[in-house]
Short mmCIF file of C-alpha atoms and ligand atoms in Angstrom, two decimals:
data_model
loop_
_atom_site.label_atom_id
_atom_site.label_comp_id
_atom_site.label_asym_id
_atom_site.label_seq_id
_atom_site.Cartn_x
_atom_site.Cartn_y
_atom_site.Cartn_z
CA UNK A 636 -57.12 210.02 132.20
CA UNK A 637 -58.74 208.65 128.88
CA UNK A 638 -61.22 205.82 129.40
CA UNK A 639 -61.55 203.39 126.94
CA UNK A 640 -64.11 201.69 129.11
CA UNK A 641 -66.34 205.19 129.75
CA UNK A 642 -65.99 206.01 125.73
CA UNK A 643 -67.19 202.82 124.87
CA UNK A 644 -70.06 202.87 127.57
CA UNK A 645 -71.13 206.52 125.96
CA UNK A 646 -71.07 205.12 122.36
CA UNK A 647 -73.52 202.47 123.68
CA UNK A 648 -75.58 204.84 125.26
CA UNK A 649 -75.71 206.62 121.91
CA UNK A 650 -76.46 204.01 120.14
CA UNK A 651 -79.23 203.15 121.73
CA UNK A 652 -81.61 205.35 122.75
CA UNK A 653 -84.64 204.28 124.92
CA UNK A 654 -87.80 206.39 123.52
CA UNK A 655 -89.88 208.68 125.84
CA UNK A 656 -92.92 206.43 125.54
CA UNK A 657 -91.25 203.27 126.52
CA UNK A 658 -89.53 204.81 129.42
CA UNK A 659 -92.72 206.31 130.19
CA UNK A 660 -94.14 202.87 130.44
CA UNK A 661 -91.58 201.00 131.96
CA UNK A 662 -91.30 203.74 134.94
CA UNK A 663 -95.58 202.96 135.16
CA UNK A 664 -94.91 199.63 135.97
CA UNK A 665 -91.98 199.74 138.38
CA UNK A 666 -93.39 201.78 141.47
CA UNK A 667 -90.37 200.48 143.29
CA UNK A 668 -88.54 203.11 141.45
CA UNK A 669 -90.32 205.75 143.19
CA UNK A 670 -89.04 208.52 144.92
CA UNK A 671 -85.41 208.29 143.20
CA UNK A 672 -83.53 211.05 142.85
CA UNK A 673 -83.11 212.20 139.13
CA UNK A 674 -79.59 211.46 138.88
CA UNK A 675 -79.85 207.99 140.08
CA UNK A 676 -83.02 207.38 137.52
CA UNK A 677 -81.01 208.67 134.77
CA UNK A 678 -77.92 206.06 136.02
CA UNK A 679 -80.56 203.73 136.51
CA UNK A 680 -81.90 204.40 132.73
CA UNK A 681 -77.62 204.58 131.51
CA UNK A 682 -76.96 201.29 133.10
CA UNK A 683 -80.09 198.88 131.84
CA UNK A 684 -78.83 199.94 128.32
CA UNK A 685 -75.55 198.71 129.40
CA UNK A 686 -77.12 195.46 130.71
CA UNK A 687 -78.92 194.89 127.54
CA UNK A 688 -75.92 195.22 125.66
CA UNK A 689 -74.24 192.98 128.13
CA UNK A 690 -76.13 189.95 128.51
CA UNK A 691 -78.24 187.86 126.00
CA UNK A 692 -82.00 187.38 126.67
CA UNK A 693 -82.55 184.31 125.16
CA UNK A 694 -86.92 183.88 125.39
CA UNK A 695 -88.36 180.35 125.11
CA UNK A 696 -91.07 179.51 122.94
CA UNK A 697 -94.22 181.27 124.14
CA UNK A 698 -92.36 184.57 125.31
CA UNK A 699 -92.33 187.46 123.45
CA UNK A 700 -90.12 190.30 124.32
CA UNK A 701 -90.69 194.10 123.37
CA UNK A 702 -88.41 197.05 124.06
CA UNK A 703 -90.20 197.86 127.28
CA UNK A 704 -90.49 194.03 128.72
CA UNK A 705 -86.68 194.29 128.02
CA UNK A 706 -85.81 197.49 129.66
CA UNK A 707 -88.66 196.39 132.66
CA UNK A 708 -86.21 192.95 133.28
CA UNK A 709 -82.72 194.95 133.17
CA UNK A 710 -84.13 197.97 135.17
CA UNK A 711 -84.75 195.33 137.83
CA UNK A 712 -81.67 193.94 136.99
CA UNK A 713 -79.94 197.14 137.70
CA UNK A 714 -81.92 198.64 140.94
CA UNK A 715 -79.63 196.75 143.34
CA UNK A 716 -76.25 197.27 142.06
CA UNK A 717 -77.19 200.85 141.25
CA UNK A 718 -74.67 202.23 143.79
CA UNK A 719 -72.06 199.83 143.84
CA UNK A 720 -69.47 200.94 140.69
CA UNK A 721 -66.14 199.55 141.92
CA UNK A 722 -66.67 196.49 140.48
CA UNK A 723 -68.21 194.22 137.64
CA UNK A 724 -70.87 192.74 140.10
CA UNK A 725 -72.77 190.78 136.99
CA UNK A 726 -69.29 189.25 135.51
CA UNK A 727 -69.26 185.40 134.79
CA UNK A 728 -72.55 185.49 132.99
CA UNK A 729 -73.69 186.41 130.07
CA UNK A 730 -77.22 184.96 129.50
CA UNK A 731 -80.53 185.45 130.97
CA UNK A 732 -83.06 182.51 129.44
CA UNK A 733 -86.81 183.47 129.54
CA UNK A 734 -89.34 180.80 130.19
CA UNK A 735 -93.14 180.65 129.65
CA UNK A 736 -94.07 179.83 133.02
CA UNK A 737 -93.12 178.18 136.02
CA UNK A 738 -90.40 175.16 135.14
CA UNK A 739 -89.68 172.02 136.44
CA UNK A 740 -86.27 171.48 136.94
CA UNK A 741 -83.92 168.33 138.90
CA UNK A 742 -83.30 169.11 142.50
CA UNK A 743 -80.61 167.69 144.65
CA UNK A 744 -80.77 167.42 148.46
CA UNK A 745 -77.89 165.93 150.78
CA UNK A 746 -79.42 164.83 154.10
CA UNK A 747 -77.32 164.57 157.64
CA UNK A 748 -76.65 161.14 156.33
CA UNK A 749 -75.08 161.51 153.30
CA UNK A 750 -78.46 160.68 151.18
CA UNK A 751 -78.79 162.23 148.29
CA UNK A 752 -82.15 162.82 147.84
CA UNK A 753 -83.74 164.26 144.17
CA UNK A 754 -86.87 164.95 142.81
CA UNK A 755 -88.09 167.30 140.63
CA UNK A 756 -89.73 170.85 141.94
CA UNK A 757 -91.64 173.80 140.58
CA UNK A 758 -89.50 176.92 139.96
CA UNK A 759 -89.90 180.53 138.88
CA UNK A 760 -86.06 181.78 139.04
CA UNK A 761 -82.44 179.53 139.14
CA UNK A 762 -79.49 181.14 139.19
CA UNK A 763 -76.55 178.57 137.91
CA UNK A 764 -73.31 178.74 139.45
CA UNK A 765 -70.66 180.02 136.50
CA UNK A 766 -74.08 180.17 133.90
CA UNK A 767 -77.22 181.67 133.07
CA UNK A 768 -79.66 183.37 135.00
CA UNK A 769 -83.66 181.93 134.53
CA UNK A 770 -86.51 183.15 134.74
CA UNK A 771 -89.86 182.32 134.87
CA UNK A 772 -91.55 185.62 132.31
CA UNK A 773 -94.77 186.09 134.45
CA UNK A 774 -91.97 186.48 137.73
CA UNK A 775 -90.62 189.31 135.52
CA UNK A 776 -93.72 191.20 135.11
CA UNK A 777 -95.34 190.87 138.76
CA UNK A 778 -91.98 191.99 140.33
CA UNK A 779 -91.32 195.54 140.79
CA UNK A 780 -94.64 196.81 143.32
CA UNK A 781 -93.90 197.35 146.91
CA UNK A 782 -94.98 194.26 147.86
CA UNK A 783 -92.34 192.04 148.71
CA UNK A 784 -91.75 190.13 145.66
CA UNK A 785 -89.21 190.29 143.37
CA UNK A 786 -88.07 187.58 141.08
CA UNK A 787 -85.14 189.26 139.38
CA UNK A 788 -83.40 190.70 142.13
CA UNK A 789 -84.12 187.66 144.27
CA UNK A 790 -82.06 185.40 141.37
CA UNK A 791 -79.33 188.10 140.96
CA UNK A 792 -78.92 188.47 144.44
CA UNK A 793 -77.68 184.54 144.21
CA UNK A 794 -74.94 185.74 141.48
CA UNK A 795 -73.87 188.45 143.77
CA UNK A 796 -73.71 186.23 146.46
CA UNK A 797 -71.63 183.52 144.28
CA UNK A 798 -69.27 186.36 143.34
CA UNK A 799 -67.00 185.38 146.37
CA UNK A 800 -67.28 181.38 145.40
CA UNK A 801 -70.72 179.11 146.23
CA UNK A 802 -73.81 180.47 147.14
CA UNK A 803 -73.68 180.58 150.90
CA UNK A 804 -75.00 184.19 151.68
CA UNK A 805 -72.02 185.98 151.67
CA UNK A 806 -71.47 188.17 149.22
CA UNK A 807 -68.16 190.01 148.63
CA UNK A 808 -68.19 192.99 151.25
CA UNK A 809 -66.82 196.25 151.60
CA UNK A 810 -64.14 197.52 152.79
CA UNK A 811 -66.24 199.43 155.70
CA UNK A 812 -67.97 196.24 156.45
CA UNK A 813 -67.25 193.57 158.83
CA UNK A 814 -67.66 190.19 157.92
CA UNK A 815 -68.26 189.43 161.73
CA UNK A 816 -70.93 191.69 161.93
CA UNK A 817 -72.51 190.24 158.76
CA UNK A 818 -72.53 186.76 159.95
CA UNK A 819 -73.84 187.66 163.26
CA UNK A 820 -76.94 190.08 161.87
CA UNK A 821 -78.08 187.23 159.34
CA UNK A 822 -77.24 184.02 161.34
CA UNK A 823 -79.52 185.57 164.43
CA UNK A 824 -82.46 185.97 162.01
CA UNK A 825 -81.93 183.06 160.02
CA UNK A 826 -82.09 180.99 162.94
CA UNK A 827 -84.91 182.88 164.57
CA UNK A 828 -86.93 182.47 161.45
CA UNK A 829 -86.75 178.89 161.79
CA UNK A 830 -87.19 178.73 165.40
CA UNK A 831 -90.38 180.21 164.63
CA UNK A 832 -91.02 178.03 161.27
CA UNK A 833 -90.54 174.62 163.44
CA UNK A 834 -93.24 175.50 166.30
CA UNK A 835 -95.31 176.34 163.76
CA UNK A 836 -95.03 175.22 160.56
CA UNK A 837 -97.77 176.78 158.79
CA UNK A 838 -97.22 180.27 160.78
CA UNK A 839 -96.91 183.59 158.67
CA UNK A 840 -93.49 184.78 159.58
CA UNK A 841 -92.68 188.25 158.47
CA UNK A 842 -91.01 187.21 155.73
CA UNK A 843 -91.30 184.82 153.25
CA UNK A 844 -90.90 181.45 154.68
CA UNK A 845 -88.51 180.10 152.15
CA UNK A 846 -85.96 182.11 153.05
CA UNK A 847 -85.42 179.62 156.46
CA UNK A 848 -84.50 176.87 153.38
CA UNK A 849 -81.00 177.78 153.81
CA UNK A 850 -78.19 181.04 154.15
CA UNK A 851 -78.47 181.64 150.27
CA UNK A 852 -82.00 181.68 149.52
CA UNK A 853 -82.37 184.07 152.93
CA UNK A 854 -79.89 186.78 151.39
CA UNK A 855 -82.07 186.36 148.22
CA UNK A 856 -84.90 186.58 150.01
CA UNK A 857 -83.55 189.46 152.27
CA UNK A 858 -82.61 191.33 149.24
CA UNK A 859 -85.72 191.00 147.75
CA UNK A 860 -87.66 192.66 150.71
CA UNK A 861 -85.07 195.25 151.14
CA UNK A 862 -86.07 196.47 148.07
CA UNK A 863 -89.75 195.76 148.00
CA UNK A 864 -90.95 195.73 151.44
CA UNK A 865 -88.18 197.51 153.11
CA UNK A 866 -90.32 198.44 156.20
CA UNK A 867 -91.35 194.45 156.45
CA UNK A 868 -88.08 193.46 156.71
CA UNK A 869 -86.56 196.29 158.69
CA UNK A 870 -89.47 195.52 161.03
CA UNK A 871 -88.96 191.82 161.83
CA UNK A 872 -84.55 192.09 161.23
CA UNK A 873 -83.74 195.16 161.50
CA UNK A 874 -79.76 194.32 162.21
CA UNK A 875 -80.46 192.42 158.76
CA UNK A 876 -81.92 195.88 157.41
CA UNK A 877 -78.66 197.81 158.68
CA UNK A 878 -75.94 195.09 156.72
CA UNK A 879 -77.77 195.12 153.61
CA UNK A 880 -78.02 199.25 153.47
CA UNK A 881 -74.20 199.03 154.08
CA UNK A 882 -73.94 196.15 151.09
CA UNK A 883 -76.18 197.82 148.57
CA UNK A 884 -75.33 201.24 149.42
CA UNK A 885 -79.18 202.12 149.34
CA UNK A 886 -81.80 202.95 151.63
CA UNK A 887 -85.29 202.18 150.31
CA UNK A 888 -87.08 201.96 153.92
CA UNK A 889 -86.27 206.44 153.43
CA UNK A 890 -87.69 206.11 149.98
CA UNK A 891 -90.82 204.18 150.95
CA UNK A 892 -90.97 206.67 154.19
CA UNK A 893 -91.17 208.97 151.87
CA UNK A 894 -93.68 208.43 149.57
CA UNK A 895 -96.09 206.90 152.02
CA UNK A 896 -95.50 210.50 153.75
CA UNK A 897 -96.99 212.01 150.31
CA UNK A 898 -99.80 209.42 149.90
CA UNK A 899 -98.15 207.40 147.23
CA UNK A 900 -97.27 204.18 148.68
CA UNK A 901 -99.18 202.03 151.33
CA UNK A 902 -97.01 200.96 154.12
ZN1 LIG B 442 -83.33 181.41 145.47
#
């Protein structure tokens, strides 16, 4: 059948071609893309054009963006929902505002008894509920190493997640996935993540401590390590390890395997 949608996408891809050298350098400074096949690369490549055309990078005063920070930001943008096609999975947003540095920005807390509490904290990333995506620029460049951190697919992870309503760590699943199964995985290592947080509060848990804050920022956080420090986090969770291969459709722990197999990554 005819595709208006997969004409359209080709004339975009047309349009705008990505040259050699800035591929060349964006690829340089994402080793999390290592060890792709060349198919999914070349999707990878297809669909951060797509994204650019998409969404509008709107930089703040102080950031300045070239092709290859741009492609570098959607290619991350792009990694997780590189396998998942039946669906728009970045609808409901259309802008992705780029700030200097860090930000402050108003938070809101509602204790057990009804207290609002708010003060003002120290941010790299929001992602708004029905509006833009943030992000701190330095986040941008320092994510894509195998090393845990990632500040883009941490943030998008929250717009997947609010796909289905409120951020609550449920993303929309798939049809082969059980939302039982889901709950049980994360809910056992959210709450064995905080177990360990409230003995000791200044331990070094596996992962990254702020994902015990609540279920949404421990998918985000989840996600991020999936992607970055797969064998971390399919180490500590590893029934947290098995949903989120079944939810992205991707298995990076192989990947990393892989590549620390031919000397090229550090596990
Ligand atoms: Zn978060």
């Amino acid at each position: 059948m005819w595709s208006f949608k997969a004409w359209r996408q080709r004339r975009i891809l047309a349009n705008n071609p990505i040259a050699a050298a800035t591929w060349a350098k964006v690829r340089q400074q994402l080793p999390i893309l290592d060890g792709l096949s060349a198919s999914d690369e070349q999707r990878l490549r297809d669909r951060a054009v797509l994204f650019l055309h998409a969404k509008h990078l709107t930089a703040l005063p102080g950031v300045t963006l070239g092709d290859a920070d741009r492609l570098h930001l959607a290619v991350l943008a792009e990694l997780p929902v590189l396998q998942l096609s039946d669906l728009d999975w970045y609808q409901g947003f259309h802008e992705i505002v780029l700030y200097p540095d860090d930000f402050r920005s108003p938070q809101q807390h509602r204790d057990a008894s009804g207290v609002v509490h708010e003060w003002a904290g120290e941010h790299s990333g929001e992602a708004w509920l029905q509006g833009p995506v943030i992000l701190a620029w330095p986040g941008v460049l320092h994510s894509g190493q195998w090393d845990g951190y990632n500040l883009v697919i941490h943030e998008l992870a929250h717009k997947l997640d609010m796909l289905n309503g409120s951020a609550n760590g449920l993303p929309p699943l798939h049809a082969n996935m059980r939302q039982s199964d889901w709950a049980q995985a994360m809910q056992a290592a959210f709450e064995h993540l905080n177990a360990q947080l409230d003995r000791h509060p200044h331990a070094e848990p596996p992962i990254d401590a702020y994902a015990g804050e609540n279920p949404a920022e421990f998918f985000a956080v989840c996600s991020e390590y999936f992607f970055s420090a797969p064998d971390l986090l399919s180490a500590a969770y590893p029934q947290v390890y098995a949903q989120l291969r079944l939810f992205y459709r991707q298995d990076p722990l192989a990947r990393q395997q892989q590549l620390a197999t031919a000397g090229r990554v550090k596990t």
